[in-house]
Amino acid sequence: MDASRIYERPILFAIAAVAVVSVGTLVTTFIPLFMPSTQPVSPLVKPYTAIEVEGRDIYIREGCNNCHTQTVRPLRTEVARYGDYSKPEESAYDRPFLWGSRRTGPDLARIGGKYPDAWHYRHTPNPQSMFSQSNMPPYAWLAETKLDTSYTLRKVKVLGYGYDDAEVARQLSAFRRTVTGPEYASAQIRSQVTPAALRGEVTELDALVAYLQKVGRDLKEAQRAAAGPATAQAAEERNPYAGNRAAAEEGEKIFEGNCKVCHGEKGAGGFGPKLATTKHKFGGTDADLFTTVSGGRPGGMPSFLQKLGKDRIWKVITYIRVLEREGGK
Amino acid sequence: MTNGDRGNGIVMGFTLSAIFWLIVGLLVGLWLAAEMVFPALNFAPWLAFGRLRVVHTNGLTYGFAVAGIFACSFYMLEKLTRAPLAFPALARLQLWLFNIAIALAALSLFAGMNTSKEYAELEWPLDIVVVVLWVMFAVNVMGTLIRRREKQMYISLWFLIACVVTVAVVYILNNLEVPVNLTKSYSAYAGVNDANVQWWFGHNAVGAVFTFPILAMFYYFLPRSTGLPIYSHRLSIIAFWSLVFGYLWTGAHHLMFTPLPEWIQTVGLAFSIFLIAPSWGSVVNGYYTLSGNWDKMKSNYLTKFFVFGITFYGLQTVQGPTQALRTLTSYFHYTEWVIGHVHMGTMGWVTMIISASMYFMTAKIAGREVHSEKLANLHFWLILLGQLLFTVTLWIAGIVQGAMWKAVNPDGSLMYSFLDGVAAMYPFWEIRLFAGFLYFAGIAVFAYNLLMTARPRPLAT
């Protein structure tokens, strides 16, 4: 048959078109569905709890993925800014995936455990109250809406995380006890943004914060455990800028841009501990402070080594010493 | 009944629907552009950026572009087959169902019912409606083709068939999901595979909606409005088959440096570079069609829409593959650059070709000349300037943003915080908002001009 006859036969043409589009589809999309490299599992990465599933669904409903990515690329500055690059097994339980395509806001793949819950309770309803130049929408209504858990069980069943009915009920009530209890570390800020009628309930914001604290946390914790306590900079024992006034002034600027939002004006304290004191939570020697700032601490102190570098960390510490003296007055 | 105008009412129905959803989609776009500068505009949940962006992209892709494709396809089908539309009642039903579906789509997205997968955000009940609509369309396309009175199928019909089959394949496979209830579902795929399937779809939705049918319009309406035959039939054959073959391999260029297996990224990148050739096959074919007759740019008001449209297509199809290169994607991806890239394609190529095709069809169907060539020229210049200002601004913004994200101090630490990068964007976002208004003004002129051309004749008394 003359090949040009295909232009006279619409059905044959349509079949040919399907065949032609199928080749690339088969090779790049269909076959990979069944390859081990696209579906790795790791015992280090745990499925979402029922409440984290609900939080994730709020993230999806509000379209957070339109401005935030969740994949750190293996590039030097990206790892420095966000943390370790993303691994395929980290997305094993993600249906749908939420890697995103645009960073109007920062990547969130390493947000879990980076800040305390309180940070999110203040930031999410009113980002501009913490960062005046931010253009993130204020999501105050999430704290004013009770979480609808009527489909939680079904959701978890569909996702196949293997929790039975009793386990889901247990997870939901345990979470409620935690966030509504007086011992909850972020209780004060939570009650500031949550209307009185909902303070004893689980709100949509509670679930969202629980989800954000889960993103990337498993791998971080595993790596932290493997690395042992942060003693990496033990060699860096003494501050080269000790007592240097110019360095302290520079340190003040760095403090304003990076530390103030959590540790408060002049280190008076906030989500993070008070710094204008000689009693520091993780030790007050040069080496202790350097280790804390550079490596971060569990419970919401991020690591600043890659972001600021040693030099600027020492300048901040120089400034903290000034605050210590002023705070002591 | 005369050959080839049974579908006129349906063509105009889809044309007017397209204009309506174009205006709606652009107004949402303007609001979004304003929100980038004034976050206080996010004052209601349904107006928050995350939900609204989805209304913008879906409204313009499915509401405007797909309606424009339906209108032009029905028109071209009748003309190129010299046969009446096979099932006009079905097409009328499609018109009504389409508008109901788009309205429901917009409302559901405003309400936050979305699957999060880009350009496939609609929840499963609406996915089913989309598939039904597409089957209705395909039945009319294939039915009319089978009953045609013209032996050979012209190039535009090839692209139309490619559009029908590709959209069907990618839309259905990417939207496989397990329902939880009427408004919520979870993807059938997980993690890396979900990402891979999504961007295979994402890229080919661009191919099958913003490329194949728009090329069909270009190959039909350029010769019809200038009276010049397409330069090379052979070139169009080569360009067609290699384009349709190559497109489906390239989705992974949206996932460079992600946890997707590296070989899929590399294959995607290689085929992206390959695609420059067939894309430019159509560009060259268009330019040569006009060779020796470039005076048409002045004498025929529609020619410049087609020439600039195909030029933006040519630039788009070089920029796209280039920015997939690993060095460039590591710099540009996730920045405003990509937003600039997308808008050159949609505001430059797609909208220019569809609006020129609509002028041509509406004037023919109304049996009169376009209401005002002056207004059509004003429309052209406003959307050209608006689009150029928009895209060039965002490219520069992307360069600035990429540089700030990558800047390091001598000790290897980062020079700028993320917020520094946000703060640097405000002047660009302000210019982009202004450019959006300029573009919208051009579209308003277009809508007025088209409605005046289509208006019913006063009854002769």
PDB file of N, CA, C and O in Angstrom, chain A residues 7-8 21 24-25 28-29 38 57 60-62 65-66 73-74 81 91 94-97 101-103 105 133 135 151 154-155 307-309 312, chain B residues 36 50-51 53 112 114 118 148 152-153 180 184 186-187 189 191 193-194 196 200 237 241 249 329 334 336 405 409 413-414 416 418 426 429:
ATOM      1  N   TYR A   7      -3.235   9.503   4.445  1.00  0.00           N
ATOM      2  CA  TYR A   7      -3.842  10.837   4.511  1.00  0.00           C
ATOM      3  C   TYR A   7      -5.250  10.842   3.924  1.00  0.00           C
ATOM      4  O   TYR A   7      -5.906  11.868   3.868  1.00  0.00           O
ATOM      5  N   GLU A   8      -5.681   9.661   3.463  1.00  0.00           N
ATOM      6  CA  GLU A   8      -7.044   9.551   2.945  1.00  0.00           C
ATOM      7  C   GLU A   8      -7.913   8.698   3.854  1.00  0.00           C
ATOM      8  O   GLU A   8      -9.073   8.446   3.558  1.00  0.00           O
ATOM      9  N   VAL A  21       2.335   8.219  19.438  1.00  0.00           N
ATOM     10  CA  VAL A  21       2.439   8.835  20.765  1.00  0.00           C
ATOM     11  C   VAL A  21       2.698   7.798  21.855  1.00  0.00           C
ATOM     12  O   VAL A  21       3.130   8.134  22.951  1.00  0.00           O
ATOM     13  N   GLY A  24       6.990   6.987  23.112  1.00  0.00           N
ATOM     14  CA  GLY A  24       7.614   7.771  24.175  1.00  0.00           C
ATOM     15  C   GLY A  24       6.924   7.533  25.510  1.00  0.00           C
ATOM     16  O   GLY A  24       7.559   7.476  26.563  1.00  0.00           O
ATOM     17  N   THR A  25       5.599   7.382  25.456  1.00  0.00           N
ATOM     18  CA  THR A  25       4.818   7.133  26.660  1.00  0.00           C
ATOM     19  C   THR A  25       5.263   5.839  27.328  1.00  0.00           C
ATOM     20  O   THR A  25       5.478   5.776  28.541  1.00  0.00           O
ATOM     21  N   THR A  28       9.145   6.260  28.658  1.00  0.00           N
ATOM     22  CA  THR A  28       9.472   7.209  29.735  1.00  0.00           C
ATOM     23  C   THR A  28       8.466   7.197  30.872  1.00  0.00           C
ATOM     24  O   THR A  28       8.764   7.697  31.950  1.00  0.00           O
ATOM     25  N   THR A  29       7.266   6.662  30.647  1.00  0.00           N
ATOM     26  CA  THR A  29       6.252   6.752  31.696  1.00  0.00           C
ATOM     27  C   THR A  29       5.710   5.404  32.143  1.00  0.00           C
ATOM     28  O   THR A  29       5.623   5.136  33.330  1.00  0.00           O
ATOM     29  N   THR A  38      11.747   3.774  40.842  1.00  0.00           N
ATOM     30  CA  THR A  38      10.717   4.807  40.992  1.00  0.00           C
ATOM     31  C   THR A  38       9.862   4.568  42.229  1.00  0.00           C
ATOM     32  O   THR A  38       9.032   5.390  42.558  1.00  0.00           O
ATOM     33  N   ASP A  57      -4.069  17.385  53.345  1.00  0.00           N
ATOM     34  CA  ASP A  57      -5.208  17.703  52.488  1.00  0.00           C
ATOM     35  C   ASP A  57      -5.557  19.193  52.539  1.00  0.00           C
ATOM     36  O   ASP A  57      -6.060  19.751  51.559  1.00  0.00           O
ATOM     37  N   ILE A  60      -3.145  20.832  50.283  1.00  0.00           N
ATOM     38  CA  ILE A  60      -3.586  20.648  48.892  1.00  0.00           C
ATOM     39  C   ILE A  60      -4.769  21.567  48.581  1.00  0.00           C
ATOM     40  O   ILE A  60      -4.797  22.235  47.553  1.00  0.00           O
ATOM     41  N   ARG A  61      -5.749  21.609  49.497  1.00  0.00           N
ATOM     42  CA  ARG A  61      -6.944  22.416  49.258  1.00  0.00           C
ATOM     43  C   ARG A  61      -6.580  23.881  49.047  1.00  0.00           C
ATOM     44  O   ARG A  61      -7.116  24.538  48.150  1.00  0.00           O
ATOM     45  N   GLU A  62      -5.663  24.379  49.866  1.00  0.00           N
ATOM     46  CA  GLU A  62      -5.294  25.795  49.749  1.00  0.00           C
ATOM     47  C   GLU A  62      -4.285  26.037  48.636  1.00  0.00           C
ATOM     48  O   GLU A  62      -3.889  27.176  48.388  1.00  0.00           O
ATOM     49  N   ASN A  65       1.105  24.219  47.184  1.00  0.00           N
ATOM     50  CA  ASN A  65       2.075  23.746  46.197  1.00  0.00           C
ATOM     51  C   ASN A  65       2.226  24.703  45.013  1.00  0.00           C
ATOM     52  O   ASN A  65       3.146  24.553  44.216  1.00  0.00           O
ATOM     53  N   ASN A  66       1.331  25.688  44.886  1.00  0.00           N
ATOM     54  CA  ASN A  66       1.484  26.652  43.796  1.00  0.00           C
ATOM     55  C   ASN A  66       2.616  27.648  44.054  1.00  0.00           C
ATOM     56  O   ASN A  66       3.070  28.316  43.125  1.00  0.00           O
ATOM     57  N   ARG A  73      17.063  20.235  45.386  1.00  0.00           N
ATOM     58  CA  ARG A  73      17.896  19.669  44.319  1.00  0.00           C
ATOM     59  C   ARG A  73      19.326  19.470  44.825  1.00  0.00           C
ATOM     60  O   ARG A  73      19.787  20.206  45.700  1.00  0.00           O
ATOM     61  N   PRO A  74      20.027  18.495  44.279  1.00  0.00           N
ATOM     62  CA  PRO A  74      21.409  18.256  44.722  1.00  0.00           C
ATOM     63  C   PRO A  74      22.351  19.312  44.154  1.00  0.00           C
ATOM     64  O   PRO A  74      23.252  19.025  43.356  1.00  0.00           O
ATOM     65  N   ARG A  81      20.932  26.152  51.527  1.00  0.00           N
ATOM     66  CA  ARG A  81      19.780  26.944  51.945  1.00  0.00           C
ATOM     67  C   ARG A  81      18.745  26.108  52.687  1.00  0.00           C
ATOM     68  O   ARG A  81      18.165  26.544  53.676  1.00  0.00           O
ATOM     69  N   SER A  91       9.222  10.317  49.146  1.00  0.00           N
ATOM     70  CA  SER A  91       7.891  10.573  48.591  1.00  0.00           C
ATOM     71  C   SER A  91       7.063   9.303  48.487  1.00  0.00           C
ATOM     72  O   SER A  91       5.991   9.316  47.889  1.00  0.00           O
ATOM     73  N   ASP A  94       3.439   9.615  49.201  1.00  0.00           N
ATOM     74  CA  ASP A  94       2.816  10.843  48.725  1.00  0.00           C
ATOM     75  C   ASP A  94       1.860  10.584  47.560  1.00  0.00           C
ATOM     76  O   ASP A  94       2.284  10.330  46.439  1.00  0.00           O
ATOM     77  N   ARG A  95       0.580  10.664  47.845  1.00  0.00           N
ATOM     78  CA  ARG A  95      -0.442  10.558  46.816  1.00  0.00           C
ATOM     79  C   ARG A  95      -1.397  11.725  46.977  1.00  0.00           C
ATOM     80  O   ARG A  95      -2.223  11.679  47.877  1.00  0.00           O
ATOM     81  N   PRO A  96      -1.333  12.752  46.171  1.00  0.00           N
ATOM     82  CA  PRO A  96      -0.361  12.966  45.105  1.00  0.00           C
ATOM     83  C   PRO A  96       0.995  13.423  45.638  1.00  0.00           C
ATOM     84  O   PRO A  96       1.110  13.767  46.804  1.00  0.00           O
ATOM     85  N   PHE A  97       2.000  13.457  44.748  1.00  0.00           N
ATOM     86  CA  PHE A  97       3.285  14.091  45.080  1.00  0.00           C
ATOM     87  C   PHE A  97       3.068  15.599  45.176  1.00  0.00           C
ATOM     88  O   PHE A  97       2.132  16.124  44.573  1.00  0.00           O
ATOM     89  N   SER A 101       6.344  23.472  41.323  1.00  0.00           N
ATOM     90  CA  SER A 101       7.068  23.907  40.133  1.00  0.00           C
ATOM     91  C   SER A 101       7.545  25.353  40.238  1.00  0.00           C
ATOM     92  O   SER A 101       8.171  25.864  39.330  1.00  0.00           O
ATOM     93  N   ARG A 102       7.251  26.019  41.334  1.00  0.00           N
ATOM     94  CA  ARG A 102       7.592  27.438  41.440  1.00  0.00           C
ATOM     95  C   ARG A 102       7.884  27.768  42.890  1.00  0.00           C
ATOM     96  O   ARG A 102       7.197  27.264  43.778  1.00  0.00           O
ATOM     97  N   ARG A 103       8.934  28.597  43.102  1.00  0.00           N
ATOM     98  CA  ARG A 103       9.260  29.012  44.462  1.00  0.00           C
ATOM     99  C   ARG A 103       8.999  30.486  44.654  1.00  0.00           C
ATOM    100  O   ARG A 103       9.927  31.279  44.724  1.00  0.00           O
ATOM    101  N   GLY A 105       7.511  31.231  47.319  1.00  0.00           N
ATOM    102  CA  GLY A 105       7.985  31.078  48.703  1.00  0.00           C
ATOM    103  C   GLY A 105       9.069  30.015  48.712  1.00  0.00           C
ATOM    104  O   GLY A 105       9.296  29.357  47.696  1.00  0.00           O
ATOM    105  N   GLN A 133       8.273  41.981  54.560  1.00  0.00           N
ATOM    106  CA  GLN A 133       8.402  41.975  53.095  1.00  0.00           C
ATOM    107  C   GLN A 133       7.807  40.728  52.451  1.00  0.00           C
ATOM    108  O   GLN A 133       7.838  40.578  51.243  1.00  0.00           O
ATOM    109  N   ASN A 135       5.130  38.214  50.863  1.00  0.00           N
ATOM    110  CA  ASN A 135       3.854  38.406  50.159  1.00  0.00           C
ATOM    111  C   ASN A 135       2.972  37.166  50.264  1.00  0.00           C
ATOM    112  O   ASN A 135       2.084  36.956  49.460  1.00  0.00           O
ATOM    113  N   TYR A 151     -14.255  12.133  57.260  1.00  0.00           N
ATOM    114  CA  TYR A 151     -13.758  11.223  56.228  1.00  0.00           C
ATOM    115  C   TYR A 151     -12.360  10.689  56.528  1.00  0.00           C
ATOM    116  O   TYR A 151     -11.753  10.037  55.689  1.00  0.00           O
ATOM    117  N   ARG A 154     -11.869   6.934  56.094  1.00  0.00           N
ATOM    118  CA  ARG A 154     -11.922   6.527  54.681  1.00  0.00           C
ATOM    119  C   ARG A 154     -10.641   6.923  53.954  1.00  0.00           C
ATOM    120  O   ARG A 154     -10.111   6.174  53.144  1.00  0.00           O
ATOM    121  N   LYS A 155     -10.179   8.122  54.234  1.00  0.00           N
ATOM    122  CA  LYS A 155      -8.958   8.614  53.584  1.00  0.00           C
ATOM    123  C   LYS A 155      -7.787   7.678  53.879  1.00  0.00           C
ATOM    124  O   LYS A 155      -7.045   7.278  52.984  1.00  0.00           O
ATOM    125  N   LYS A 307      24.191  28.430  55.826  1.00  0.00           N
ATOM    126  CA  LYS A 307      23.538  29.668  55.441  1.00  0.00           C
ATOM    127  C   LYS A 307      24.434  30.871  55.719  1.00  0.00           C
ATOM    128  O   LYS A 307      24.593  31.750  54.881  1.00  0.00           O
ATOM    129  N   LEU A 308      25.011  30.912  56.923  1.00  0.00           N
ATOM    130  CA  LEU A 308      25.780  32.098  57.305  1.00  0.00           C
ATOM    131  C   LEU A 308      27.286  31.921  57.162  1.00  0.00           C
ATOM    132  O   LEU A 308      28.003  32.903  56.959  1.00  0.00           O
ATOM    133  N   GLY A 309      27.763  30.712  57.309  1.00  0.00           N
ATOM    134  CA  GLY A 309      29.210  30.510  57.291  1.00  0.00           C
ATOM    135  C   GLY A 309      29.811  30.809  58.664  1.00  0.00           C
ATOM    136  O   GLY A 309      29.207  31.502  59.486  1.00  0.00           O
ATOM    137  N   ARG A 312      30.397  34.700  59.836  1.00  0.00           N
ATOM    138  CA  ARG A 312      29.245  35.475  60.286  1.00  0.00           C
ATOM    139  C   ARG A 312      28.656  34.906  61.571  1.00  0.00           C
ATOM    140  O   ARG A 312      28.093  35.643  62.376  1.00  0.00           O
TER     141      ARG A 312
ATOM    142  N   MET B  36       0.413  39.459  44.187  1.00  0.00           N
ATOM    143  CA  MET B  36       1.858  39.306  44.356  1.00  0.00           C
ATOM    144  C   MET B  36       2.442  40.547  45.014  1.00  0.00           C
ATOM    145  O   MET B  36       3.397  40.467  45.782  1.00  0.00           O
ATOM    146  N   GLY B  50      -3.316  30.611  46.302  1.00  0.00           N
ATOM    147  CA  GLY B  50      -3.188  29.187  46.013  1.00  0.00           C
ATOM    148  C   GLY B  50      -4.404  28.622  45.290  1.00  0.00           C
ATOM    149  O   GLY B  50      -4.274  27.766  44.421  1.00  0.00           O
ATOM    150  N   ARG B  51      -5.591  29.089  45.657  1.00  0.00           N
ATOM    151  CA  ARG B  51      -6.795  28.604  44.973  1.00  0.00           C
ATOM    152  C   ARG B  51      -6.994  29.334  43.656  1.00  0.00           C
ATOM    153  O   ARG B  51      -7.400  28.748  42.651  1.00  0.00           O
ATOM    154  N   ARG B  53      -4.899  30.811  41.594  1.00  0.00           N
ATOM    155  CA  ARG B  53      -3.981  30.520  40.497  1.00  0.00           C
ATOM    156  C   ARG B  53      -4.524  29.369  39.652  1.00  0.00           C
ATOM    157  O   ARG B  53      -4.417  29.357  38.433  1.00  0.00           O
ATOM    158  N   GLY B 112     -11.746  25.157  46.633  1.00  0.00           N
ATOM    159  CA  GLY B 112     -10.589  24.402  47.111  1.00  0.00           C
ATOM    160  C   GLY B 112     -10.661  22.913  46.807  1.00  0.00           C
ATOM    161  O   GLY B 112      -9.883  22.138  47.343  1.00  0.00           O
ATOM    162  N   ASN B 114      -9.526  20.408  44.736  1.00  0.00           N
ATOM    163  CA  ASN B 114      -8.551  20.214  43.665  1.00  0.00           C
ATOM    164  C   ASN B 114      -7.594  19.090  44.017  1.00  0.00           C
ATOM    165  O   ASN B 114      -7.365  18.797  45.184  1.00  0.00           O
ATOM    166  N   GLU B 118      -0.902  19.879  38.466  1.00  0.00           N
ATOM    167  CA  GLU B 118      -1.063  21.070  37.639  1.00  0.00           C
ATOM    168  C   GLU B 118      -1.755  20.793  36.299  1.00  0.00           C
ATOM    169  O   GLU B 118      -1.373  19.894  35.568  1.00  0.00           O
ATOM    170  N   ARG B 148     -16.428  12.730   4.550  1.00  0.00           N
ATOM    171  CA  ARG B 148     -15.937  13.903   3.828  1.00  0.00           C
ATOM    172  C   ARG B 148     -16.061  13.728   2.314  1.00  0.00           C
ATOM    173  O   ARG B 148     -16.155  12.613   1.805  1.00  0.00           O
ATOM    174  N   GLN B 152      -8.207  13.956  -0.041  1.00  0.00           N
ATOM    175  CA  GLN B 152      -7.054  14.083   0.849  1.00  0.00           C
ATOM    176  C   GLN B 152      -7.436  14.848   2.114  1.00  0.00           C
ATOM    177  O   GLN B 152      -8.220  15.789   2.056  1.00  0.00           O
ATOM    178  N   MET B 153      -6.842  14.442   3.226  1.00  0.00           N
ATOM    179  CA  MET B 153      -6.994  15.243   4.435  1.00  0.00           C
ATOM    180  C   MET B 153      -5.849  16.261   4.485  1.00  0.00           C
ATOM    181  O   MET B 153      -4.680  15.900   4.382  1.00  0.00           O
ATOM    182  N   VAL B 180     -12.513   9.426  47.545  1.00  0.00           N
ATOM    183  CA  VAL B 180     -12.828   9.295  48.965  1.00  0.00           C
ATOM    184  C   VAL B 180     -14.299   9.650  49.150  1.00  0.00           C
ATOM    185  O   VAL B 180     -15.048   8.971  49.829  1.00  0.00           O
ATOM    186  N   LYS B 184     -13.367  14.616  46.742  1.00  0.00           N
ATOM    187  CA  LYS B 184     -11.996  14.358  47.168  1.00  0.00           C
ATOM    188  C   LYS B 184     -11.532  13.001  46.656  1.00  0.00           C
ATOM    189  O   LYS B 184     -12.279  12.026  46.705  1.00  0.00           O
ATOM    190  N   TYR B 186      -7.641  10.543  45.808  1.00  0.00           N
ATOM    191  CA  TYR B 186      -6.185  10.462  45.869  1.00  0.00           C
ATOM    192  C   TYR B 186      -5.662   9.837  44.578  1.00  0.00           C
ATOM    193  O   TYR B 186      -6.273   8.920  44.036  1.00  0.00           O
ATOM    194  N   SER B 187      -4.532  10.333  44.119  1.00  0.00           N
ATOM    195  CA  SER B 187      -3.934   9.831  42.884  1.00  0.00           C
ATOM    196  C   SER B 187      -3.688   8.327  42.975  1.00  0.00           C
ATOM    197  O   SER B 187      -3.371   7.799  44.034  1.00  0.00           O
ATOM    198  N   TYR B 189      -1.252   6.949  41.606  1.00  0.00           N
ATOM    199  CA  TYR B 189       0.205   6.760  41.629  1.00  0.00           C
ATOM    200  C   TYR B 189       0.775   7.425  42.877  1.00  0.00           C
ATOM    201  O   TYR B 189       0.187   8.349  43.421  1.00  0.00           O
ATOM    202  N   GLY B 191       4.295   9.221  44.838  1.00  0.00           N
ATOM    203  CA  GLY B 191       5.663   9.755  44.827  1.00  0.00           C
ATOM    204  C   GLY B 191       6.257   9.985  43.461  1.00  0.00           C
ATOM    205  O   GLY B 191       5.715  10.721  42.637  1.00  0.00           O
ATOM    206  N   ASN B 193       6.560   8.152  40.796  1.00  0.00           N
ATOM    207  CA  ASN B 193       5.735   7.807  39.644  1.00  0.00           C
ATOM    208  C   ASN B 193       4.633   8.829  39.413  1.00  0.00           C
ATOM    209  O   ASN B 193       4.302   9.152  38.272  1.00  0.00           O
ATOM    210  N   ASP B 194       4.058   9.331  40.491  1.00  0.00           N
ATOM    211  CA  ASP B 194       3.013  10.337  40.335  1.00  0.00           C
ATOM    212  C   ASP B 194       3.589  11.576  39.657  1.00  0.00           C
ATOM    213  O   ASP B 194       2.971  12.163  38.769  1.00  0.00           O
ATOM    214  N   ASN B 196       6.203  11.680  37.692  1.00  0.00           N
ATOM    215  CA  ASN B 196       6.557  11.359  36.305  1.00  0.00           C
ATOM    216  C   ASN B 196       5.325  11.362  35.400  1.00  0.00           C
ATOM    217  O   ASN B 196       5.326  11.949  34.317  1.00  0.00           O
ATOM    218  N   TRP B 200       4.558  14.101  32.440  1.00  0.00           N
ATOM    219  CA  TRP B 200       4.308  13.552  31.104  1.00  0.00           C
ATOM    220  C   TRP B 200       2.993  14.136  30.598  1.00  0.00           C
ATOM    221  O   TRP B 200       2.891  14.606  29.469  1.00  0.00           O
ATOM    222  N   ILE B 237       4.784  17.284   6.366  1.00  0.00           N
ATOM    223  CA  ILE B 237       4.676  15.856   6.721  1.00  0.00           C
ATOM    224  C   ILE B 237       5.766  15.480   7.722  1.00  0.00           C
ATOM    225  O   ILE B 237       5.499  14.882   8.769  1.00  0.00           O
ATOM    226  N   TRP B 241       4.982  14.398  11.826  1.00  0.00           N
ATOM    227  CA  TRP B 241       5.231  13.100  12.457  1.00  0.00           C
ATOM    228  C   TRP B 241       6.346  13.175  13.501  1.00  0.00           C
ATOM    229  O   TRP B 241       6.260  12.548  14.565  1.00  0.00           O
ATOM    230  N   TRP B 249       8.091  12.239  24.842  1.00  0.00           N
ATOM    231  CA  TRP B 249       9.285  11.796  25.566  1.00  0.00           C
ATOM    232  C   TRP B 249       9.801  12.842  26.550  1.00  0.00           C
ATOM    233  O   TRP B 249      10.742  12.576  27.291  1.00  0.00           O
ATOM    234  N   THR B 329      18.679  24.928  33.716  1.00  0.00           N
ATOM    235  CA  THR B 329      17.543  24.622  34.598  1.00  0.00           C
ATOM    236  C   THR B 329      17.945  24.799  36.060  1.00  0.00           C
ATOM    237  O   THR B 329      17.149  25.233  36.894  1.00  0.00           O
ATOM    238  N   TYR B 334      12.106  27.104  38.891  1.00  0.00           N
ATOM    239  CA  TYR B 334      11.439  27.606  40.097  1.00  0.00           C
ATOM    240  C   TYR B 334      11.476  29.137  40.206  1.00  0.00           C
ATOM    241  O   TYR B 334      10.948  29.685  41.160  1.00  0.00           O
ATOM    242  N   GLU B 336      10.901  33.221  38.378  1.00  0.00           N
ATOM    243  CA  GLU B 336       9.922  33.915  37.540  1.00  0.00           C
ATOM    244  C   GLU B 336      10.205  33.711  36.051  1.00  0.00           C
ATOM    245  O   GLU B 336       9.348  33.958  35.212  1.00  0.00           O
ATOM    246  N   TRP B 405      19.672  33.464  44.523  1.00  0.00           N
ATOM    247  CA  TRP B 405      19.612  32.147  45.166  1.00  0.00           C
ATOM    248  C   TRP B 405      20.966  31.453  45.129  1.00  0.00           C
ATOM    249  O   TRP B 405      21.296  30.661  45.995  1.00  0.00           O
ATOM    250  N   ASN B 409      29.158  33.766  49.534  1.00  0.00           N
ATOM    251  CA  ASN B 409      30.295  34.534  50.033  1.00  0.00           C
ATOM    252  C   ASN B 409      31.566  33.717  49.819  1.00  0.00           C
ATOM    253  O   ASN B 409      31.501  32.523  49.559  1.00  0.00           O
ATOM    254  N   SER B 413      29.242  30.461  52.350  1.00  0.00           N
ATOM    255  CA  SER B 413      27.905  30.652  52.910  1.00  0.00           C
ATOM    256  C   SER B 413      27.052  31.479  51.944  1.00  0.00           C
ATOM    257  O   SER B 413      27.566  32.107  51.026  1.00  0.00           O
ATOM    258  N   LEU B 414      25.728  31.459  52.163  1.00  0.00           N
ATOM    259  CA  LEU B 414      24.819  32.128  51.234  1.00  0.00           C
ATOM    260  C   LEU B 414      24.843  33.634  51.414  1.00  0.00           C
ATOM    261  O   LEU B 414      24.871  34.136  52.533  1.00  0.00           O
ATOM    262  N   TYR B 416      22.423  35.787  50.238  1.00  0.00           N
ATOM    263  CA  TYR B 416      21.092  36.373  50.462  1.00  0.00           C
ATOM    264  C   TYR B 416      20.150  35.373  51.123  1.00  0.00           C
ATOM    265  O   TYR B 416      20.161  34.190  50.789  1.00  0.00           O
ATOM    266  N   PHE B 418      16.261  33.951  51.703  1.00  0.00           N
ATOM    267  CA  PHE B 418      15.174  33.812  50.730  1.00  0.00           C
ATOM    268  C   PHE B 418      14.355  35.094  50.649  1.00  0.00           C
ATOM    269  O   PHE B 418      13.939  35.528  49.580  1.00  0.00           O
ATOM    270  N   TYR B 426       9.681  42.853  43.972  1.00  0.00           N
ATOM    271  CA  TYR B 426       8.529  43.760  43.933  1.00  0.00           C
ATOM    272  C   TYR B 426       8.485  44.691  42.724  1.00  0.00           C
ATOM    273  O   TYR B 426       7.441  44.821  42.092  1.00  0.00           O
ATOM    274  N   TRP B 429       7.282  42.694  39.826  1.00  0.00           N
ATOM    275  CA  TRP B 429       5.871  42.317  39.940  1.00  0.00           C
ATOM    276  C   TRP B 429       4.964  43.518  39.643  1.00  0.00           C
ATOM    277  O   TRP B 429       3.871  43.347  39.113  1.00  0.00           O
TER     278      TRP B 429
END
